[in-house]
Tab-separated table of C-alpha atoms in Angstrom:
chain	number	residue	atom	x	y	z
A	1077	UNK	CA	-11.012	31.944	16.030
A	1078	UNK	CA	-8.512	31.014	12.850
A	1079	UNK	CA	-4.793	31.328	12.802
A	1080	UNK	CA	-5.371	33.869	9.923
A	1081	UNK	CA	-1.439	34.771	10.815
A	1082	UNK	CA	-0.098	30.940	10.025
A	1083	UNK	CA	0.667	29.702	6.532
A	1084	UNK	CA	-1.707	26.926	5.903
A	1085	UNK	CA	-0.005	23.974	5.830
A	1086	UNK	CA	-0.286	21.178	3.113
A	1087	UNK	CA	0.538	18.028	5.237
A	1088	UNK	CA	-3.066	19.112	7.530
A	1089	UNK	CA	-4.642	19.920	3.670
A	1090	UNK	CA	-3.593	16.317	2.765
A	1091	UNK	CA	-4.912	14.815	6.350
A	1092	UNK	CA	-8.013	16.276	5.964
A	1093	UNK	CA	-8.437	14.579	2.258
A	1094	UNK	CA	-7.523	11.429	3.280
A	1095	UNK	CA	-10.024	11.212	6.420
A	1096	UNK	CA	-12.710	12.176	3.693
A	1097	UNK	CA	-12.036	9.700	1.154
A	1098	UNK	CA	-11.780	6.874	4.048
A	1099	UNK	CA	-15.114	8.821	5.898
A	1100	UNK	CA	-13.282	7.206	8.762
A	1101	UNK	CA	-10.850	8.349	10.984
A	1102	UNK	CA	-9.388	4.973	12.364
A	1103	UNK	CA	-8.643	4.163	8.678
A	1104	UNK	CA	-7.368	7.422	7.932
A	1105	UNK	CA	-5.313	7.075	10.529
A	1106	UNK	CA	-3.736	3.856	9.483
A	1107	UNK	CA	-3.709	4.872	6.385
A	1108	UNK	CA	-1.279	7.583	7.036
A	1109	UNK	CA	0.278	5.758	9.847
A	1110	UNK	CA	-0.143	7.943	12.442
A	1111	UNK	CA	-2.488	7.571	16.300
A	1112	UNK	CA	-5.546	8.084	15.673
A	1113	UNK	CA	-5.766	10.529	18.477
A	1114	UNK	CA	-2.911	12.531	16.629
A	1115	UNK	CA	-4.805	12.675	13.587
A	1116	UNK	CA	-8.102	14.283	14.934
A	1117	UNK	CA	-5.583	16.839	16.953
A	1118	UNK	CA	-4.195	17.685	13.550
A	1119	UNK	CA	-8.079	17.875	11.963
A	1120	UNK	CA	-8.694	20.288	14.604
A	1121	UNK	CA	-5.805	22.696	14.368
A	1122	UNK	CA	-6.982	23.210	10.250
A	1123	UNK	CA	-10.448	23.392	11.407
A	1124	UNK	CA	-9.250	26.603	13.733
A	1125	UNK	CA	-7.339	27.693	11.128
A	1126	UNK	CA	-9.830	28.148	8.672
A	1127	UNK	CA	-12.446	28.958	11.189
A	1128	UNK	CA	-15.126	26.287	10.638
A	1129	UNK	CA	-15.827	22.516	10.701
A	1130	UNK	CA	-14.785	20.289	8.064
A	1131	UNK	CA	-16.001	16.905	9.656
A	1132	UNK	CA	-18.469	15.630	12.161
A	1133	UNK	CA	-18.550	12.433	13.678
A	1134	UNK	CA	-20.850	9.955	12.809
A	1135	UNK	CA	-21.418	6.064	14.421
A	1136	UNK	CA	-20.634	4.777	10.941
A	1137	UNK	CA	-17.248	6.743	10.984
A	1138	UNK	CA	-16.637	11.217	9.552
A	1139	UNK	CA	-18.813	13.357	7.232
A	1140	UNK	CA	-17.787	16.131	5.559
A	1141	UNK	CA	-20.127	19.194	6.803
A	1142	UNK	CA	-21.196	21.914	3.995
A	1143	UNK	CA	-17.736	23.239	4.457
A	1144	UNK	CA	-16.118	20.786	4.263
A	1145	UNK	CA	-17.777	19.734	1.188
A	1146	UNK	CA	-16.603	23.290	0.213
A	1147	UNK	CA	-13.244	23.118	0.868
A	1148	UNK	CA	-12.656	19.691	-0.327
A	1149	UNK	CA	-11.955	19.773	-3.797
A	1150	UNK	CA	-10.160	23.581	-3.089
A	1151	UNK	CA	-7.968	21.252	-0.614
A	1152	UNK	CA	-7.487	18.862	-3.502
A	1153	UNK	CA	-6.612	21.285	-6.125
A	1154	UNK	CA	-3.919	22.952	-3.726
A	1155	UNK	CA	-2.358	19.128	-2.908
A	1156	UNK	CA	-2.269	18.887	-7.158
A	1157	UNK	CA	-0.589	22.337	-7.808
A	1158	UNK	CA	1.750	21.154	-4.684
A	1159	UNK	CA	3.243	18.421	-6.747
A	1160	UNK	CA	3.521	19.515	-10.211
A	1161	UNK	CA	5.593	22.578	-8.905
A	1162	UNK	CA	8.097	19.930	-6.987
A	1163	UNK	CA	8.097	18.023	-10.292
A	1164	UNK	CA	8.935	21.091	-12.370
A	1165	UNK	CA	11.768	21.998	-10.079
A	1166	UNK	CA	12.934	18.066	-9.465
A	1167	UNK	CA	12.826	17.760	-13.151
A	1168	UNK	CA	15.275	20.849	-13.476
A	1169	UNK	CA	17.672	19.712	-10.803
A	1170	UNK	CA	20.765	18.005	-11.167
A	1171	UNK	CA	20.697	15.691	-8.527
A	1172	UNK	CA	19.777	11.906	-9.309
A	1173	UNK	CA	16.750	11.099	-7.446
A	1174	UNK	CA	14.232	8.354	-7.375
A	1175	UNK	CA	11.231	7.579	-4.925
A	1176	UNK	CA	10.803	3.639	-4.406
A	1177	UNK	CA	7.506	2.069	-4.073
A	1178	UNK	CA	7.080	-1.045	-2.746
A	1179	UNK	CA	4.085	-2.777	-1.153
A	1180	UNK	CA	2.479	-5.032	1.881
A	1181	UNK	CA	5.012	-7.873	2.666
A	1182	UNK	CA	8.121	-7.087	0.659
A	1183	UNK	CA	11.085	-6.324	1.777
A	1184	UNK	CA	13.295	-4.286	-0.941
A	1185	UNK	CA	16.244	-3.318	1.491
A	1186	UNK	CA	19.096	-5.554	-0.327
A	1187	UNK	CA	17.944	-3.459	-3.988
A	1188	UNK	CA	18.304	0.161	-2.029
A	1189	UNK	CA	21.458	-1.001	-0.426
A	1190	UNK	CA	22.686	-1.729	-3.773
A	1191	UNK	CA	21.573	1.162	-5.419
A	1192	UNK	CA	22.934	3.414	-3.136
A	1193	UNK	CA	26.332	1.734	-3.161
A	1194	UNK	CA	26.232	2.125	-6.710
A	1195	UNK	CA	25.271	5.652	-6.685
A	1196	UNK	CA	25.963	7.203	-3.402
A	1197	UNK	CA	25.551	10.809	-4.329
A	1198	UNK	CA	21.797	9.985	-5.459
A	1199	UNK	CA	18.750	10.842	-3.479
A	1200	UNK	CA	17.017	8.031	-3.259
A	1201	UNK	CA	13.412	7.329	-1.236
A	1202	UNK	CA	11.472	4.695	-0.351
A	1203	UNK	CA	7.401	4.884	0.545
A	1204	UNK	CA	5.247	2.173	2.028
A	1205	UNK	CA	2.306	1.579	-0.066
A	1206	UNK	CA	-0.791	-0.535	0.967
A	1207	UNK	CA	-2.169	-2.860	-1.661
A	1208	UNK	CA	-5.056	0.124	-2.736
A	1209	UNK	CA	-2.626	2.573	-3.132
A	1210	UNK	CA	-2.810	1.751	-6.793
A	1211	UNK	CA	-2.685	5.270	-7.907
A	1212	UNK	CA	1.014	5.614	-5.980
A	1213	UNK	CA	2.845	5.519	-9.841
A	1214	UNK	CA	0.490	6.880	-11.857
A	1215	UNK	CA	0.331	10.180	-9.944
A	1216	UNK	CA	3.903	10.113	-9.947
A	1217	UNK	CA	4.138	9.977	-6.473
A	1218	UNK	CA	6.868	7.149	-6.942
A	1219	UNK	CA	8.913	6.313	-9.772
A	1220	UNK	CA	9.486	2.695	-9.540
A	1221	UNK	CA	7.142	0.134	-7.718
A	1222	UNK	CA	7.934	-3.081	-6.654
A	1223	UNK	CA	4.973	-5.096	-6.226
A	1224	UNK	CA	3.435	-8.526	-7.010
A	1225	UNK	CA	2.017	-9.248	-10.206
A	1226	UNK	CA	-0.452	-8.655	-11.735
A	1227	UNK	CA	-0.924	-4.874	-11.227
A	1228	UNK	CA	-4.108	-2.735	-12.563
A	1229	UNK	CA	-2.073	-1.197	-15.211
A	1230	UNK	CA	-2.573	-0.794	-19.126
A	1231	UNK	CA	0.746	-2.870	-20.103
A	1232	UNK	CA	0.837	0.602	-22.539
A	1233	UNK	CA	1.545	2.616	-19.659
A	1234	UNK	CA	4.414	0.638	-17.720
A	1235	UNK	CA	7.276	-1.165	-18.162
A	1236	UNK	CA	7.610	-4.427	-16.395
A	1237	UNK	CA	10.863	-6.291	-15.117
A	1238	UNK	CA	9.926	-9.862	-13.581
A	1239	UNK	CA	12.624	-10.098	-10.600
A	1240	UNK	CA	11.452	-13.711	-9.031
A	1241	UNK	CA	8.559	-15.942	-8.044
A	1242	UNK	CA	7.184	-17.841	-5.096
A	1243	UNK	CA	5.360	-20.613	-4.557
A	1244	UNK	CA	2.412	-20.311	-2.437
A	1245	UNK	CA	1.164	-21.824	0.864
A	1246	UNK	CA	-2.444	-22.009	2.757
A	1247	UNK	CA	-2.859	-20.255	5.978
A	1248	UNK	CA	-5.372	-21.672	8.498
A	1249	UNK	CA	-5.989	-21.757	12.282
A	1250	UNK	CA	-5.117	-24.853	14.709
A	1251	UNK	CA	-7.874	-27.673	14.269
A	1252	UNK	CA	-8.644	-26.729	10.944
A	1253	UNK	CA	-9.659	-29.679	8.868
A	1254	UNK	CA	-6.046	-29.089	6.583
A	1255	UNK	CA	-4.169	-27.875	9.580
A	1256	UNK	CA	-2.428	-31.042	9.622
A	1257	UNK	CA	-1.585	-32.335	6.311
A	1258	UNK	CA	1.685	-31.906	4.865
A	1259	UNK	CA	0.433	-30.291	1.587
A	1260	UNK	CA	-3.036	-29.799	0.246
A	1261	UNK	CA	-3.676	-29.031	-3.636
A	1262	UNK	CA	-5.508	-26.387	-5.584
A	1263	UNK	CA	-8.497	-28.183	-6.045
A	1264	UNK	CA	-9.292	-28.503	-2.869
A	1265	UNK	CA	-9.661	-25.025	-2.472
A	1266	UNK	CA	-11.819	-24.484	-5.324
A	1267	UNK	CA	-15.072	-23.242	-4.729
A	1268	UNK	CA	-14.354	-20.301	-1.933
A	1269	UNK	CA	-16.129	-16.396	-2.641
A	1270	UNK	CA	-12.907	-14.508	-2.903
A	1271	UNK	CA	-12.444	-10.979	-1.726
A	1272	UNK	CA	-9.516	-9.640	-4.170
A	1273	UNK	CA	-6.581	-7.036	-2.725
A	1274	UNK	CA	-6.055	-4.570	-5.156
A	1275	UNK	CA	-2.874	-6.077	-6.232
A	1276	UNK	CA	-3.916	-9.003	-6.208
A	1277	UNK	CA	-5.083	-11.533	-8.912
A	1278	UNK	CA	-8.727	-12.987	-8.977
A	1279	UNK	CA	-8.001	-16.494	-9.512
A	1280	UNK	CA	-5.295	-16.574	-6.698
A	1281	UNK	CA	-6.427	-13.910	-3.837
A	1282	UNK	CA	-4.745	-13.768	-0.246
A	1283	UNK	CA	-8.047	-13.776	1.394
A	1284	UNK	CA	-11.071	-16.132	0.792
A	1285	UNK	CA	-14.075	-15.806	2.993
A	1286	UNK	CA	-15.796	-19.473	4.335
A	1287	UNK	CA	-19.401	-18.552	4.734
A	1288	UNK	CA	-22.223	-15.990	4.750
A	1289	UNK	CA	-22.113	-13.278	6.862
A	1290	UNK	CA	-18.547	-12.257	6.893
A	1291	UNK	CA	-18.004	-8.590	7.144
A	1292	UNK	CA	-15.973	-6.268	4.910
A	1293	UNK	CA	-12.638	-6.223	6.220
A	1294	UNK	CA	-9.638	-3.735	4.690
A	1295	UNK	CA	-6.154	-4.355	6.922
A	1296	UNK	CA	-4.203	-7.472	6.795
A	1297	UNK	CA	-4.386	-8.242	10.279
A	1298	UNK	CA	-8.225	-8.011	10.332
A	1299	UNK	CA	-7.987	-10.314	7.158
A	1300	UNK	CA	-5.476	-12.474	9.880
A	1301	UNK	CA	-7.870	-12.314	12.535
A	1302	UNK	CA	-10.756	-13.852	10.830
A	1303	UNK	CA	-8.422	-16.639	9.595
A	1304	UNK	CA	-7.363	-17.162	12.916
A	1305	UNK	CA	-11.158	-17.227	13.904
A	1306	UNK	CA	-12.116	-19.782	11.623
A	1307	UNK	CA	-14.718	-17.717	9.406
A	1308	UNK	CA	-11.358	-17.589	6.573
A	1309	UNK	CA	-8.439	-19.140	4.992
A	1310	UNK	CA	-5.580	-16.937	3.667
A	1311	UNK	CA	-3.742	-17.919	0.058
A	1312	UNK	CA	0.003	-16.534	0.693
A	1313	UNK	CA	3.312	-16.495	-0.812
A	1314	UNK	CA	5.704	-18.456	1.121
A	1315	UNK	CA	8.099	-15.409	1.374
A	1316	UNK	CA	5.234	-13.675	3.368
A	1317	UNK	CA	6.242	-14.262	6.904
A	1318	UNK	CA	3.339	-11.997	8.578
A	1319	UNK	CA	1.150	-15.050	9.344
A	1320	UNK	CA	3.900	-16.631	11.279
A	1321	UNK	CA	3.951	-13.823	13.759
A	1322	UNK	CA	1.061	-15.886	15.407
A	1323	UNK	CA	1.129	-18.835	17.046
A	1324	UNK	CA	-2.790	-19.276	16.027
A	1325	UNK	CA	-2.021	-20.227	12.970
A	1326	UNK	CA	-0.675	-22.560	10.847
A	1327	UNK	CA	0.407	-22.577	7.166
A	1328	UNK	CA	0.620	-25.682	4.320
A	1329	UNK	CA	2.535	-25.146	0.909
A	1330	UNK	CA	0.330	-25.682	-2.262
A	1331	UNK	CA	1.244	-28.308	-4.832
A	1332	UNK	CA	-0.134	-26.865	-7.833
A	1333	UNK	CA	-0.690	-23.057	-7.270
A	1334	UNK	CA	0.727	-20.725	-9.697
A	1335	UNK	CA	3.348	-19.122	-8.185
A	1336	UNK	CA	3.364	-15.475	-6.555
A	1337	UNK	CA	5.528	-13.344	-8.854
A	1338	UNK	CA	7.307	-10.135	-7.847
A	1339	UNK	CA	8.493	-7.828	-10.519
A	1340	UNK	CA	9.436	-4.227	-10.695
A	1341	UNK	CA	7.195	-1.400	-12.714
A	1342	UNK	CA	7.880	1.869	-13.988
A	1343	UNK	CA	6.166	4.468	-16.433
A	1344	UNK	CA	6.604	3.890	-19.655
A	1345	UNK	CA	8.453	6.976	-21.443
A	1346	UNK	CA	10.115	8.272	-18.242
A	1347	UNK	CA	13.551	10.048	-18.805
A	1348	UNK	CA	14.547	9.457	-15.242
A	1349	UNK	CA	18.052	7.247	-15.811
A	1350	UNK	CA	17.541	6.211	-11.733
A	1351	UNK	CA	14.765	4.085	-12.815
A	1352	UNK	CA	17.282	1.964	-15.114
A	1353	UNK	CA	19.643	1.876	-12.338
A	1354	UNK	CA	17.571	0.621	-9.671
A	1355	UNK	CA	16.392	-1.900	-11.956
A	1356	UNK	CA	19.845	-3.099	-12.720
A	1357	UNK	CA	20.302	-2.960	-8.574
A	1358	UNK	CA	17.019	-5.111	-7.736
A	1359	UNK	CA	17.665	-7.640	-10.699
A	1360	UNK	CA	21.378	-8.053	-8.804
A	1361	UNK	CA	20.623	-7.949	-5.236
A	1362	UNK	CA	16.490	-9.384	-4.932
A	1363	UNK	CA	15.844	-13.138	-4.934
A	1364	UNK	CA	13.309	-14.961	-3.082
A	1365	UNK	CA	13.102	-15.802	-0.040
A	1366	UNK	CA	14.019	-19.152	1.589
A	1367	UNK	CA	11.551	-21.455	2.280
């Protein structure tokens, strides 16, 4: 029986399209950060809603049933329509607003501290974004993105302000033949099959997988856990502090890496003045991290 008497609501319209794009819902889930168990509850109160099944399970993960199939790019259409009418009416208001994108291991607290002590009458956001989340600026989701370089962008399209860069170190498990040394250079990592991040550049990836047989992994921590294993090595920025969080592991700077560089990107052409003010704000108050 639907809840033909209850508005349907967008944020279980925009669940539902995310568990179909992953066909997953553990990495739907994680995705949206929300439980897992939470996020099938939710699947089910739009499937009673609308009075039929959208998904079924599946060993490999979700598939989308006829109706679901159906309602899919209906559901996808509405989420559109959704934000262009809170553009139009953002793009009326008065207020100064800005949504803040920033991604994986940064930490862009100092900037937003200074922005809004600069302008503490704005609205301003900030959003988590994982590195494939590429589409996060270009769908105007955010307005500003910080992020590290490069970025899958037409250099047409953005505007790019270089804030600061950091030098990169090796991450590898306890009795690892490099575990020990006090530095190790870029040639001797030359030679690994690389499994690029989104954001990340294909000469310098985060991730390189030792060895056949390695499965597909998406999350950092599963990328972590197969380092820790021994099947990987992880290429880092120093200022990402994630791989110290276990004991496991153990991480040796680079002598001849190119450097990890942050900057901050916007869309070219926007008339939002919030943009130029943040970017005065992160140029001021974001620097790298200490060693």
């Amino acid at each position: 029986m639907n809840d033909l008497g209850q508005d349907l609501e967008l944020r279980l319209v925009r669940y539902f399209t995310v568990v179909a794009a992953h066909q997953h819902f553990g990495r739907a889930a994680a995705d949206l950060h929300v439980a897992q168990p939470a996020l099938s509850r939710q699947i089910q109160r739009l499937e009673r809603h609308l009075g039929a099944r959208l998904l079924d399970r599946t060993p490999q993960g979700a598939r989308l049933t006829p109706a679901g199939q159906s309602f899919l790019p209906r559901a996808q259409a509405l989420l559109r329509a959704a934000r262009q009418a809170e553009l139009a009416v953002r793009e009326q208001a008065e207020t100064e607003r800005i949504a803040i994108g920033y991604v994986e291991d940064l930490v862009i607290t100092a900037a937003v501290r200074e922005l809004r002590r600069r302008h503490p009458a704005a609205e301003v956001a900030t959003r988590y974004l994982s590195c494939r989340d590429v589409g996060a600026l270009s769908d105007k989701r955010v307005d500003a993105l910080i992020a590290r370089a490069p970025l899958p962008f037409a250099a047409a399209d953005v505007f790019t302000t270089p804030l600061y860069e950091e030098p990169r170190m090796l991450a590898v498990p306890h009795g690892h033949p490099l575990a020990d040394r006090a530095s190790v250079t870029a040639e001797e990592l030359a030679g690994e099959e690389e499994a690029p991040c989104a954001f990340e550049t294909p000469d310098w990836t985060s991730y390189r997988i030792l060895g056949a047989g390695v499965p597909p992994v998406e999350s950092y921590e599963d990328k972590l856990e197969l380092v820790a294993s021994g099947r990987a090595i992880a290429v880092l920025p120093v200022g990402d502090r994630r791989s110290s969080l276990r004991p496991d592991l153990v991480t040796v700077p680079i002598e001849d890496a190119p450097p990890s560089q942050v900057v901050l990107v916007s869309r070219k052409g926007d008339p939002n003045p919030m943009i130029r003010n943040f970017r005065l704000a992160a140029k001021t108050a974001l620097t790298a991290p200490a060693a």
